[in-house]
mmCIF file of C-alpha atoms in Angstrom:
data_model
loop_
_atom_site.group_PDB
_atom_site.id
_atom_site.type_symbol
_atom_site.label_atom_id
_atom_site.label_comp_id
_atom_site.label_asym_id
_atom_site.label_seq_id
_atom_site.Cartn_x
_atom_site.Cartn_y
_atom_site.Cartn_z
ATOM 1 C CA MET A 1 36.886 -7.689 1.693
ATOM 2 C CA SER A 2 35.915 -4.514 3.322
ATOM 3 C CA THR A 3 32.781 -2.517 3.048
ATOM 4 C CA ALA A 4 34.404 0.439 1.471
ATOM 5 C CA THR A 5 35.949 -1.944 -0.981
ATOM 6 C CA SER A 6 32.685 -3.897 -1.494
ATOM 7 C CA SER A 7 30.475 -0.621 -2.509
ATOM 8 C CA ARG A 8 32.723 0.342 -5.082
ATOM 9 C CA GLY A 9 30.697 -1.229 -7.593
ATOM 10 C CA ALA A 10 27.307 -0.817 -5.801
ATOM 11 C CA SER A 11 25.065 0.903 -8.334
ATOM 12 C CA ALA A 12 23.424 4.036 -6.210
ATOM 13 C CA ASP A 13 20.636 3.926 -8.454
ATOM 14 C CA TYR A 14 18.658 1.840 -6.450
ATOM 15 C CA ALA A 15 17.738 2.578 -2.749
ATOM 16 C CA LEU A 16 17.748 -1.138 -1.628
ATOM 17 C CA GLU A 17 19.709 -3.863 -3.457
ATOM 18 C CA LEU A 18 19.876 -7.270 -2.681
ATOM 19 C CA ARG A 19 22.366 -9.663 -4.655
ATOM 20 C CA GLY A 20 21.721 -13.433 -4.267
ATOM 21 C CA VAL A 21 20.995 -12.958 -0.584
ATOM 22 C CA SER A 22 20.201 -16.997 1.273
ATOM 23 C CA LYS A 23 19.489 -17.912 4.525
ATOM 24 C CA ARG A 24 20.280 -20.770 6.270
ATOM 25 C CA PHE A 25 18.592 -22.222 9.756
ATOM 26 C CA GLY A 26 20.737 -25.770 9.797
ATOM 27 C CA ALA A 27 19.481 -27.925 7.354
ATOM 28 C CA LEU A 28 16.584 -25.375 6.484
ATOM 29 C CA GLU A 29 16.876 -22.895 3.620
ATOM 30 C CA ALA A 30 14.673 -20.037 4.545
ATOM 31 C CA LEU A 31 16.237 -17.990 1.326
ATOM 32 C CA GLY A 32 17.504 -19.261 -1.580
ATOM 33 C CA GLY A 33 19.444 -16.302 -3.922
ATOM 34 C CA ILE A 34 17.269 -13.556 -3.580
ATOM 35 C CA ASP A 35 17.980 -10.641 -6.078
ATOM 36 C CA LEU A 36 15.996 -7.750 -5.644
ATOM 37 C CA LYS A 37 16.038 -3.923 -6.675
ATOM 38 C CA VAL A 38 13.924 -1.282 -5.536
ATOM 39 C CA ARG A 39 14.487 2.228 -6.697
ATOM 40 C CA PRO A 40 14.472 5.569 -4.651
ATOM 41 C CA GLY A 41 10.588 6.461 -3.702
ATOM 42 C CA GLU A 42 9.644 3.152 -5.220
ATOM 43 C CA ARG A 43 6.558 1.329 -3.559
ATOM 44 C CA HIS A 44 7.226 -2.366 -3.751
ATOM 45 C CA ALA A 45 4.902 -5.087 -2.653
ATOM 46 C CA VAL A 46 6.585 -8.968 -1.745
ATOM 47 C CA LEU A 47 3.972 -11.285 -1.454
ATOM 48 C CA GLY A 48 3.509 -14.969 -0.749
ATOM 49 C CA SER A 49 1.724 -17.572 1.163
ATOM 50 C CA ASN A 50 3.032 -18.762 4.690
ATOM 51 C CA GLY A 51 6.593 -20.023 4.914
ATOM 52 C CA ALA A 52 7.557 -18.223 1.707
ATOM 53 C CA GLY A 53 9.963 -16.445 3.657
ATOM 54 C CA LYS A 54 9.065 -13.051 3.431
ATOM 55 C CA THR A 55 9.426 -12.222 6.978
ATOM 56 C CA THR A 56 13.007 -13.913 6.781
ATOM 57 C CA LEU A 57 13.837 -11.426 3.863
ATOM 58 C CA PHE A 58 12.736 -8.499 6.077
ATOM 59 C CA ASN A 59 14.846 -9.461 8.978
ATOM 60 C CA CYS A 60 18.058 -10.170 6.562
ATOM 61 C CA ILE A 61 17.883 -6.409 5.062
ATOM 62 C CA THR A 62 17.200 -4.632 8.818
ATOM 63 C CA GLY A 63 20.193 -6.655 10.319
ATOM 64 C CA ASP A 64 18.182 -9.038 12.573
ATOM 65 C CA PHE A 65 19.432 -11.915 10.828
ATOM 66 C CA PRO A 66 23.043 -11.762 9.109
ATOM 67 C CA PRO A 67 22.140 -13.286 5.602
ATOM 68 C CA THR A 68 24.172 -16.848 4.954
ATOM 69 C CA THR A 69 25.212 -15.786 1.767
ATOM 70 C CA GLY A 70 25.043 -12.711 -0.650
ATOM 71 C CA ALA A 71 24.973 -8.787 -0.386
ATOM 72 C CA ILE A 72 22.787 -6.178 0.814
ATOM 73 C CA ARG A 73 23.641 -2.426 -0.375
ATOM 74 C CA PHE A 74 21.113 0.413 0.815
ATOM 75 C CA PHE A 75 21.525 3.496 -1.461
ATOM 76 C CA GLY A 76 24.764 1.985 -2.722
ATOM 77 C CA GLU A 77 26.440 1.060 0.289
ATOM 78 C CA ASP A 78 27.250 -2.320 1.307
ATOM 79 C CA VAL A 79 25.492 -2.975 4.300
ATOM 80 C CA THR A 80 25.502 -6.781 4.842
ATOM 81 C CA GLU A 81 27.729 -6.810 7.686
ATOM 82 C CA PHE A 82 26.087 -3.753 9.544
ATOM 83 C CA PRO A 83 24.222 -4.112 12.828
ATOM 84 C CA ALA A 84 20.613 -3.051 12.690
ATOM 85 C CA GLN A 85 21.064 0.294 14.525
ATOM 86 C CA GLU A 86 23.536 1.345 11.829
ATOM 87 C CA ARG A 87 20.808 1.162 9.077
ATOM 88 C CA ILE A 88 18.391 2.794 11.334
ATOM 89 C CA ARG A 89 20.804 5.752 11.144
ATOM 90 C CA ARG A 90 20.942 5.639 7.694
ATOM 91 C CA GLY A 91 17.560 5.898 7.250
ATOM 92 C CA LEU A 92 16.227 2.411 7.112
ATOM 93 C CA ARG A 93 12.970 1.876 9.095
ATOM 94 C CA ARG A 94 10.750 -1.214 9.944
ATOM 95 C CA THR A 95 7.180 -2.099 11.229
ATOM 96 C CA TYR A 96 6.416 -5.595 13.060
ATOM 97 C CA GLN A 97 3.486 -8.109 12.447
ATOM 98 C CA ILE A 98 3.450 -7.556 16.731
ATOM 99 C CA SER A 99 2.773 -4.253 17.990
ATOM 100 C CA LEU A 100 5.387 -3.025 19.635
ATOM 101 C CA LEU A 101 3.933 0.051 21.387
ATOM 102 C CA PHE A 102 4.193 1.823 25.012
ATOM 103 C CA SER A 103 0.678 0.888 25.788
ATOM 104 C CA GLY A 104 1.019 2.833 29.287
ATOM 105 C CA LEU A 105 1.921 6.265 27.169
ATOM 106 C CA SER A 106 0.455 8.607 25.104
ATOM 107 C CA VAL A 107 0.133 8.461 21.118
ATOM 108 C CA ARG A 108 2.234 11.893 21.074
ATOM 109 C CA ASP A 109 4.728 10.315 23.485
ATOM 110 C CA ASN A 110 4.839 7.182 21.828
ATOM 111 C CA VAL A 111 6.104 9.228 18.110
ATOM 112 C CA TYR A 112 7.857 11.429 20.504
ATOM 113 C CA LEU A 113 10.049 8.548 21.795
ATOM 114 C CA ALA A 114 10.654 7.359 18.217
ATOM 115 C CA CYS A 115 12.033 10.823 17.303
ATOM 116 C CA ARG A 116 14.064 11.450 20.058
ATOM 117 C CA GLY A 117 15.571 7.610 19.276
ATOM 118 C CA VAL A 118 16.846 8.413 16.530
ATOM 119 C CA SER A 119 17.953 11.928 17.194
ATOM 120 C CA ARG A 120 21.465 13.184 18.053
ATOM 121 C CA GLY A 121 20.091 14.249 21.792
ATOM 122 C CA ARG A 122 18.586 10.726 22.624
ATOM 123 C CA PHE A 123 21.002 10.093 25.400
ATOM 124 C CA SER A 124 20.075 12.968 27.020
ATOM 125 C CA PHE A 125 18.106 12.836 30.392
ATOM 126 C CA ARG A 126 16.332 16.257 30.118
ATOM 127 C CA ARG A 127 12.750 16.559 29.910
ATOM 128 C CA PRO A 128 11.375 18.466 26.730
ATOM 129 C CA GLY A 129 10.229 21.608 27.062
ATOM 130 C CA ASN A 130 7.037 23.184 25.536
ATOM 131 C CA HIS A 131 9.197 24.601 22.630
ATOM 132 C CA ASP A 132 10.604 21.232 21.862
ATOM 133 C CA ALA A 133 11.089 20.680 18.041
ATOM 134 C CA LEU A 134 10.664 17.411 18.604
ATOM 135 C CA VAL A 135 7.704 17.301 20.416
ATOM 136 C CA ALA A 136 6.332 19.415 17.408
ATOM 137 C CA THR A 137 7.776 17.011 14.678
ATOM 138 C CA ALA A 138 5.978 14.208 16.360
ATOM 139 C CA GLU A 139 2.427 15.890 16.765
ATOM 140 C CA ASP A 140 2.740 16.621 12.803
ATOM 141 C CA LEU A 141 3.287 12.797 12.675
ATOM 142 C CA VAL A 142 0.635 11.849 14.453
ATOM 143 C CA ARG A 143 -1.789 14.326 12.375
ATOM 144 C CA THR A 144 0.039 12.233 9.572
ATOM 145 C CA VAL A 145 -1.549 9.385 9.991
ATOM 146 C CA ASN A 146 -4.850 10.681 10.846
ATOM 147 C CA LEU A 147 -4.608 10.070 14.696
ATOM 148 C CA GLY A 148 -4.825 13.850 15.351
ATOM 149 C CA ASP A 149 -8.168 13.614 17.285
ATOM 150 C CA VAL A 150 -6.697 11.151 19.909
ATOM 151 C CA MET A 151 -3.079 12.507 20.273
ATOM 152 C CA GLY A 152 -3.372 12.556 23.932
ATOM 153 C CA GLN A 153 -4.812 9.158 24.495
ATOM 154 C CA THR A 154 -2.952 6.264 25.784
ATOM 155 C CA VAL A 155 -2.120 3.623 23.285
ATOM 156 C CA ALA A 156 -4.264 0.861 25.386
ATOM 157 C CA ASP A 157 -7.241 2.703 24.481
ATOM 158 C CA LEU A 158 -6.675 2.887 20.858
ATOM 159 C CA SER A 159 -8.486 0.748 18.767
ATOM 160 C CA TYR A 160 -6.236 -2.330 17.075
ATOM 161 C CA GLY A 161 -6.426 -0.315 13.402
ATOM 162 C CA GLN A 162 -5.403 3.057 15.154
ATOM 163 C CA GLN A 163 -2.409 0.886 16.468
ATOM 164 C CA ARG A 164 -1.009 0.064 13.481
ATOM 165 C CA GLN A 165 -1.805 3.872 12.245
ATOM 166 C CA LEU A 166 0.572 4.703 15.315
ATOM 167 C CA GLU A 167 3.324 1.965 13.871
ATOM 168 C CA ILE A 168 3.295 3.726 10.734
ATOM 169 C CA ALA A 169 3.867 7.261 12.398
ATOM 170 C CA MET A 170 6.823 6.029 14.634
ATOM 171 C CA ALA A 171 8.236 4.298 11.616
ATOM 172 C CA LEU A 172 7.958 7.837 9.983
ATOM 173 C CA SER A 173 10.498 9.273 12.759
ATOM 174 C CA GLY A 174 13.705 10.545 11.923
ATOM 175 C CA ALA A 175 12.909 11.484 8.321
ATOM 176 C CA PRO A 176 13.511 7.767 6.624
ATOM 177 C CA ARG A 177 14.400 6.931 3.323
ATOM 178 C CA PHE A 178 13.172 3.374 2.992
ATOM 179 C CA ILE A 179 10.431 1.913 5.310
ATOM 180 C CA LEU A 180 9.579 -2.031 5.329
ATOM 181 C CA PHE A 181 5.891 -2.801 6.328
ATOM 182 C CA ASP A 182 5.321 -5.685 7.910
ATOM 183 C CA GLU A 183 1.734 -6.899 7.110
ATOM 184 C CA PRO A 184 -0.004 -3.543 8.414
ATOM 185 C CA ALA A 185 -3.340 -4.559 7.272
ATOM 186 C CA ALA A 186 -3.362 -7.630 9.454
ATOM 187 C CA GLY A 187 -6.384 -8.033 11.276
ATOM 188 C CA LEU A 188 -7.895 -4.527 10.273
ATOM 189 C CA SER A 189 -11.696 -3.922 8.992
ATOM 190 C CA PRO A 190 -12.403 -3.068 5.671
ATOM 191 C CA THR A 191 -13.176 0.872 6.567
ATOM 192 C CA GLU A 192 -9.307 0.701 8.710
ATOM 193 C CA ARG A 193 -7.962 -0.817 5.638
ATOM 194 C CA ARG A 194 -9.265 1.812 3.168
ATOM 195 C CA GLU A 195 -7.747 4.309 5.287
ATOM 196 C CA LEU A 196 -4.473 2.534 5.265
ATOM 197 C CA ILE A 197 -4.052 2.388 1.891
ATOM 198 C CA GLY A 198 -4.840 6.566 1.913
ATOM 199 C CA ILE A 199 -2.221 7.041 4.515
ATOM 200 C CA LEU A 200 0.279 5.018 2.519
ATOM 201 C CA THR A 201 -0.472 6.412 -1.132
ATOM 202 C CA GLY A 202 -0.050 9.939 0.868
ATOM 203 C CA LEU A 203 3.550 9.154 2.058
ATOM 204 C CA PRO A 204 6.121 11.681 0.965
ATOM 205 C CA GLY A 205 7.007 10.677 -2.439
ATOM 206 C CA HIS A 206 11.084 10.401 -1.596
ATOM 207 C CA VAL A 207 10.086 7.839 0.773
ATOM 208 C CA GLY A 208 10.229 4.243 -0.872
ATOM 209 C CA PHE A 209 8.807 1.586 1.333
ATOM 210 C CA ILE A 210 8.541 -2.518 0.940
ATOM 211 C CA ILE A 211 4.900 -3.968 2.019
ATOM 212 C CA ILE A 212 4.677 -7.747 2.993
ATOM 213 C CA GLU A 213 1.040 -8.488 3.118
ATOM 214 C CA HIS A 214 -1.410 -10.757 2.535
ATOM 215 C CA ASP A 215 -4.317 -9.131 1.262
ATOM 216 C CA MET A 216 -3.694 -8.446 -2.104
ATOM 217 C CA ASP A 217 -6.015 -5.817 -2.286
ATOM 218 C CA VAL A 218 -4.138 -3.729 -0.389
ATOM 219 C CA ALA A 219 -0.665 -4.705 -1.666
ATOM 220 C CA LEU A 220 -1.743 -4.155 -5.154
ATOM 221 C CA ARG A 221 -3.079 -0.649 -4.516
ATOM 222 C CA VAL A 222 -0.219 0.520 -2.931
ATOM 223 C CA SER A 223 2.759 -0.756 -4.642
ATOM 224 C CA GLU A 224 4.163 -0.164 -8.245
ATOM 225 C CA ARG A 225 5.844 -3.648 -8.569
ATOM 226 C CA VAL A 226 5.401 -7.037 -6.885
ATOM 227 C CA THR A 227 7.740 -9.610 -5.628
ATOM 228 C CA MET A 228 5.986 -12.949 -5.308
ATOM 229 C CA MET A 229 7.874 -15.767 -3.350
ATOM 230 C CA HIS A 230 7.622 -19.010 -2.756
ATOM 231 C CA ASN A 231 9.353 -21.628 -0.550
ATOM 232 C CA GLY A 232 11.855 -19.056 0.000
ATOM 233 C CA ARG A 233 12.700 -18.200 -3.655
ATOM 234 C CA VAL A 234 11.431 -15.067 -6.256
ATOM 235 C CA PHE A 235 8.375 -16.630 -7.852
ATOM 236 C CA LYS A 236 7.429 -14.235 -10.160
ATOM 237 C CA GLU A 237 7.657 -9.919 -10.646
ATOM 238 C CA GLY A 238 5.999 -7.665 -12.497
ATOM 239 C CA LYS A 239 3.703 -4.646 -12.335
ATOM 240 C CA PRO A 240 0.548 -5.146 -10.285
ATOM 241 C CA ALA A 241 -1.705 -5.603 -13.078
ATOM 242 C CA GLU A 242 0.663 -8.317 -14.450
ATOM 243 C CA ILE A 243 0.850 -10.332 -11.413
ATOM 244 C CA GLU A 244 -2.830 -10.022 -10.603
ATOM 245 C CA ASP A 245 -3.598 -11.748 -14.148
ATOM 246 C CA ASP A 246 -0.691 -13.884 -14.168
ATOM 247 C CA PRO A 247 -2.407 -17.788 -14.219
ATOM 248 C CA GLU A 248 0.446 -19.278 -12.127
ATOM 249 C CA VAL A 249 -0.174 -16.498 -9.643
ATOM 250 C CA GLN A 250 -4.137 -17.262 -9.471
ATOM 251 C CA ALA A 251 -3.277 -21.000 -9.375
ATOM 252 C CA LEU A 252 -0.882 -20.902 -6.936
ATOM 253 C CA TYR A 253 -2.017 -18.343 -4.145
ATOM 254 C CA LEU A 254 -5.640 -17.389 -5.409
ATOM 255 C CA GLY A 255 -7.447 -20.651 -6.009
ATOM 256 C CA GLY A 256 -7.538 -20.077 -9.876
ATOM 257 C CA GLY A 257 -9.049 -16.525 -9.657
ATOM 258 C CA HIS A 258 -9.098 -13.461 -7.466
ATOM 259 C CA GLY A 259 -12.407 -11.234 -7.140
#
């Protein structure tokens, strides 16, 4: 079935829609029949212990791994067979657990390259001039994630928390419609986590996201809905307060309580 035909019955009410998505690696089933719907502008958390399938889920959504079965729709369009770059062009962005930054370049230049990479002039060899619109855009994004004071510093001189903030700025390049945040709070201090919460809750209202995170305090404070995964399947889904108070969630993930 062609993409045009298969997307004809898709609902554009959802920014992201997964229908029966599974992923097998030989005999190992990493994902089993995942159904997930996220509306435009919605902030959604996907939680679960190590091995629950969260990162595999992200890899299927971004096109890094093709799903074994199922369909993935992005704003009503079937993108199941699209390569990663085509999903990026349609407004999907992602951060990673391991930083993918140019450590020898400045904060500004990292974000500029991210903006350039999704622009029409990305293949041009011309150096940016003083009035290059992308330079101004990059500087605005740097300020959005509270790094304006270190805009000219090289990435190697940043703290780990600042590097994670920089990754968010890069994910915001090119006017994304939806972002996947892969454990952005990992390794952050309590102060840096509070700043991260402020950045995520302060993102433009039209930009929806999914965050996968071990820190439930961060995830529950920035999300409107939560999906709990276990052994590659959806275990629970609901509002943050419902998930936090659910006895089965507490028994399985929180050791019987959550302070």
